[in-house]
Amino acid sequence: MTENGAAVPKRQERGAAREQQIVSAAAELIAERGLANLRVADVAERAGLGAGHVSYYFRSKTLLLMRAIQQSEDAFIDQTEATLARIRDPWKRLAKFIELSAANGPRDPGWVLWFEVWSNAAQSDEVARLHEELDARSCALLADIIRHGCDQGVFTTDDPTQAAIVLAATIDGLSIQLTLGKAGLTARQVNRLCLDTARTLLTH
Protein backbone atom coordinates (compact mmCIF):
# COMPACT_ATOMS: atom_id res chain seq x y z
CA MET A 1 0.00 0.00 0.00
CA THR A 2 1.32 3.47 -0.83
CA GLU A 3 2.23 5.98 1.84
CA ASN A 4 -0.81 8.08 0.95
CA GLY A 5 -3.04 5.03 1.00
CA ALA A 6 -1.75 4.02 4.41
CA ALA A 7 -2.36 7.51 5.77
CA VAL A 8 -6.10 7.41 5.09
CA PRO A 9 -6.92 4.51 7.47
CA LYS A 10 -4.68 6.10 10.13
CA ARG A 11 -6.55 9.39 9.85
CA GLN A 12 -9.83 7.49 10.01
CA GLU A 13 -8.66 5.64 13.12
CA ARG A 14 -7.63 8.89 14.78
CA GLY A 15 -10.95 10.44 13.84
CA ALA A 16 -12.89 7.51 15.26
CA ALA A 17 -10.87 7.62 18.47
CA ARG A 18 -11.54 11.35 18.89
CA GLU A 19 -15.22 10.86 18.21
CA GLN A 20 -15.31 8.11 20.84
CA GLN A 21 -13.58 10.40 23.36
CA ILE A 22 -16.14 13.12 22.72
CA VAL A 23 -19.15 10.81 23.03
CA SER A 24 -17.87 9.27 26.27
CA ALA A 25 -17.20 12.71 27.74
CA ALA A 26 -20.62 13.97 26.67
CA ALA A 27 -22.38 10.95 28.19
CA GLU A 28 -20.69 11.59 31.54
CA LEU A 29 -21.53 15.30 31.51
CA ILE A 30 -25.14 14.80 30.40
CA ALA A 31 -25.64 12.40 33.29
CA GLU A 32 -24.03 14.87 35.69
CA ARG A 33 -25.59 18.15 34.50
CA GLY A 34 -28.33 17.44 31.97
CA LEU A 35 -28.34 18.25 28.28
CA ALA A 36 -29.58 21.82 28.79
CA ASN A 37 -26.49 22.64 30.86
CA LEU A 38 -24.05 20.90 28.54
CA ARG A 39 -21.41 23.22 27.05
CA VAL A 40 -19.12 22.42 24.14
CA ALA A 41 -16.16 23.77 26.10
CA ASP A 42 -16.89 21.40 28.98
CA VAL A 43 -17.16 18.39 26.66
CA ALA A 44 -13.88 19.34 25.01
CA GLU A 45 -12.13 19.74 28.35
CA ARG A 46 -13.45 16.39 29.65
CA ALA A 47 -12.39 14.69 26.39
CA GLY A 48 -8.96 16.32 26.43
CA LEU A 49 -9.55 17.90 23.01
CA GLY A 50 -10.10 21.35 21.59
CA ALA A 51 -13.59 22.83 21.32
CA GLY A 52 -13.21 22.83 17.55
CA HIS A 53 -13.02 19.05 17.52
CA VAL A 54 -16.39 18.75 19.27
CA SER A 55 -18.05 21.16 16.83
CA TYR A 56 -16.45 19.38 13.88
CA TYR A 57 -17.83 15.95 14.78
CA PHE A 58 -21.15 17.03 16.29
CA ARG A 59 -23.11 20.02 15.03
CA SER A 60 -25.59 19.97 17.92
CA LYS A 61 -26.03 18.81 21.52
CA THR A 62 -28.92 16.64 20.36
CA LEU A 63 -26.58 14.64 18.14
CA LEU A 64 -24.24 14.18 21.08
CA LEU A 65 -27.13 12.87 23.16
CA MET A 66 -28.17 10.46 20.42
CA ARG A 67 -24.68 9.06 20.01
CA ALA A 68 -24.23 8.79 23.76
CA ILE A 69 -27.39 6.74 24.30
CA GLN A 70 -26.70 4.62 21.21
CA GLN A 71 -23.21 3.85 22.51
CA SER A 72 -24.64 3.00 25.94
CA GLU A 73 -27.30 0.70 24.50
CA ASP A 74 -24.89 -1.02 22.10
CA ALA A 75 -22.65 -1.83 25.06
CA PHE A 76 -25.64 -3.02 27.09
CA ILE A 77 -26.90 -5.34 24.33
CA ASP A 78 -23.43 -6.79 23.69
CA GLN A 79 -22.76 -7.38 27.39
CA THR A 80 -26.21 -8.81 28.04
CA GLU A 81 -26.21 -11.20 25.08
CA ALA A 82 -22.74 -12.49 26.00
CA THR A 83 -23.74 -12.96 29.65
CA LEU A 84 -27.10 -14.61 28.97
CA ALA A 85 -25.60 -17.06 26.47
CA ARG A 86 -23.78 -18.68 29.40
CA ILE A 87 -26.97 -19.15 31.45
CA ARG A 88 -29.19 -22.10 30.58
CA ASP A 89 -31.81 -21.93 33.33
CA PRO A 90 -34.71 -19.71 32.09
CA TRP A 91 -35.44 -18.10 35.46
CA LYS A 92 -31.78 -17.37 36.13
CA ARG A 93 -31.44 -15.97 32.63
CA LEU A 94 -34.44 -13.70 33.14
CA ALA A 95 -33.21 -12.62 36.59
CA LYS A 96 -29.84 -11.68 35.11
CA PHE A 97 -31.52 -9.63 32.37
CA ILE A 98 -33.48 -7.74 35.01
CA GLU A 99 -30.35 -7.18 37.09
CA LEU A 100 -28.43 -5.80 34.09
CA SER A 101 -31.34 -3.68 32.85
CA ALA A 102 -32.64 -2.08 36.02
CA ALA A 103 -31.16 0.98 37.72
CA ASN A 104 -28.54 0.17 40.33
CA GLY A 105 -29.20 3.14 42.62
CA PRO A 106 -30.09 6.84 42.84
CA ARG A 107 -28.77 8.93 39.95
CA ASP A 108 -27.71 5.86 37.98
CA PRO A 109 -25.82 7.54 35.07
CA GLY A 110 -27.29 5.27 32.40
CA TRP A 111 -30.83 5.96 33.53
CA VAL A 112 -30.24 9.71 33.88
CA LEU A 113 -29.12 9.60 30.25
CA TRP A 114 -32.40 7.90 29.35
CA PHE A 115 -34.31 10.68 31.14
CA GLU A 116 -32.73 13.15 28.72
CA VAL A 117 -33.63 10.95 25.75
CA TRP A 118 -37.28 10.73 26.81
CA SER A 119 -37.47 14.47 27.37
CA ASN A 120 -35.95 15.29 23.99
CA ALA A 121 -37.93 12.60 22.17
CA ALA A 122 -41.06 14.58 22.97
CA GLN A 123 -39.64 17.52 20.99
CA SER A 124 -37.53 15.85 18.30
CA ASP A 125 -38.73 13.31 15.73
CA GLU A 126 -35.12 12.25 15.19
CA VAL A 127 -34.61 11.43 18.87
CA ALA A 128 -38.05 9.79 19.03
CA ARG A 129 -37.13 7.45 16.17
CA LEU A 130 -33.85 6.50 17.83
CA HIS A 131 -35.65 5.90 21.13
CA GLU A 132 -38.16 3.62 19.41
CA GLU A 133 -35.37 1.68 17.69
CA LEU A 134 -33.32 1.18 20.87
CA ASP A 135 -36.35 0.33 22.97
CA ALA A 136 -37.45 -2.25 20.39
CA ARG A 137 -34.02 -3.94 20.48
CA SER A 138 -34.09 -4.31 24.24
CA CYS A 139 -37.69 -5.53 24.25
CA ALA A 140 -36.92 -8.06 21.50
CA LEU A 141 -34.07 -9.46 23.59
CA LEU A 142 -36.41 -9.81 26.56
CA ALA A 143 -39.05 -11.50 24.38
CA ASP A 144 -36.42 -13.99 23.21
CA ILE A 145 -35.60 -14.83 26.84
CA ILE A 146 -39.28 -15.46 27.49
CA ARG A 147 -39.65 -17.62 24.37
CA HIS A 148 -36.64 -19.66 25.49
CA GLY A 149 -38.38 -20.28 28.81
CA CYS A 150 -41.58 -21.27 27.04
CA ASP A 151 -39.67 -23.67 24.78
CA GLN A 152 -38.17 -25.27 27.88
CA GLY A 153 -41.63 -25.68 29.40
CA VAL A 154 -40.76 -23.38 32.30
CA PHE A 155 -42.70 -20.23 31.33
CA THR A 156 -46.32 -20.12 30.26
CA THR A 157 -47.69 -17.28 28.15
CA ASP A 158 -49.72 -17.00 24.97
CA ASP A 159 -47.83 -13.90 23.85
CA PRO A 160 -44.12 -13.58 24.75
CA THR A 161 -43.90 -10.18 23.05
CA GLN A 162 -46.77 -8.75 25.08
CA ALA A 163 -45.33 -10.21 28.28
CA ALA A 164 -41.98 -8.60 27.43
CA ILE A 165 -43.65 -5.21 26.93
CA VAL A 166 -45.34 -5.40 30.33
CA LEU A 167 -42.20 -6.59 32.12
CA ALA A 168 -40.06 -3.95 30.40
CA ALA A 169 -42.51 -1.28 31.54
CA THR A 170 -42.22 -2.60 35.10
CA ILE A 171 -38.42 -2.44 34.94
CA ASP A 172 -38.62 1.10 33.53
CA GLY A 173 -41.10 2.35 36.10
CA LEU A 174 -39.27 0.99 39.15
CA SER A 175 -35.90 2.08 37.76
CA ILE A 176 -37.17 5.62 37.32
CA GLN A 177 -38.26 5.71 40.97
CA LEU A 178 -34.94 4.29 42.14
CA THR A 179 -32.93 6.72 39.99
CA LEU A 180 -34.91 9.61 41.45
CA GLY A 181 -34.10 8.39 44.95
CA LYS A 182 -37.48 7.15 46.15
CA ALA A 183 -37.23 6.74 49.91
CA GLY A 184 -36.73 3.16 51.05
CA LEU A 185 -36.38 1.71 47.55
CA THR A 186 -33.23 -0.30 46.82
CA ALA A 187 -31.82 -2.06 43.77
CA ARG A 188 -32.47 -5.42 45.44
CA GLN A 189 -36.13 -4.50 45.94
CA VAL A 190 -36.45 -3.40 42.32
CA ASN A 191 -35.05 -6.71 41.11
CA ARG A 192 -37.35 -8.66 43.43
CA LEU A 193 -40.47 -6.72 42.41
CA CYS A 194 -39.64 -7.19 38.73
CA LEU A 195 -39.23 -10.94 39.27
CA ASP A 196 -42.53 -11.04 41.14
CA THR A 197 -44.16 -9.39 38.13
CA ALA A 198 -42.48 -11.90 35.82
CA ARG A 199 -43.82 -14.81 37.88
CA THR A 200 -47.33 -13.38 37.65
CA LEU A 201 -46.98 -12.99 33.89
CA LEU A 202 -45.27 -16.27 33.13
CA THR A 203 -46.76 -18.84 35.47
CA HIS A 204 -50.35 -20.06 35.75
Short mmCIF file of C-alpha atoms in Angstrom, two decimals, residues 31 102-116 118 171-187 190:
data_model
loop_
_atom_site.label_atom_id
_atom_site.label_comp_id
_atom_site.label_asym_id
_atom_site.label_seq_id
_atom_site.Cartn_x
_atom_site.Cartn_y
_atom_site.Cartn_z
CA ALA A 31 -25.64 12.40 33.29
CA ALA A 102 -32.64 -2.08 36.02
CA ALA A 103 -31.16 0.98 37.72
CA ASN A 104 -28.54 0.17 40.33
CA GLY A 105 -29.20 3.14 42.62
CA PRO A 106 -30.09 6.84 42.84
CA ARG A 107 -28.77 8.93 39.95
CA ASP A 108 -27.71 5.86 37.98
CA PRO A 109 -25.82 7.54 35.07
CA GLY A 110 -27.29 5.27 32.40
CA TRP A 111 -30.83 5.96 33.53
CA VAL A 112 -30.24 9.71 33.88
CA LEU A 113 -29.12 9.60 30.25
CA TRP A 114 -32.40 7.90 29.35
CA PHE A 115 -34.31 10.68 31.14
CA GLU A 116 -32.73 13.15 28.72
CA TRP A 118 -37.28 10.73 26.81
CA ILE A 171 -38.42 -2.44 34.94
CA ASP A 172 -38.62 1.10 33.53
CA GLY A 173 -41.10 2.35 36.10
CA LEU A 174 -39.27 0.99 39.15
CA SER A 175 -35.90 2.08 37.76
CA ILE A 176 -37.17 5.62 37.32
CA GLN A 177 -38.26 5.71 40.97
CA LEU A 178 -34.94 4.29 42.14
CA THR A 179 -32.93 6.72 39.99
CA LEU A 180 -34.91 9.61 41.45
CA GLY A 181 -34.10 8.39 44.95
CA LYS A 182 -37.48 7.15 46.15
CA ALA A 183 -37.23 6.74 49.91
CA GLY A 184 -36.73 3.16 51.05
CA LEU A 185 -36.38 1.71 47.55
CA THR A 186 -33.23 -0.30 46.82
CA ALA A 187 -31.82 -2.06 43.77
CA VAL A 190 -36.45 -3.40 42.32
#
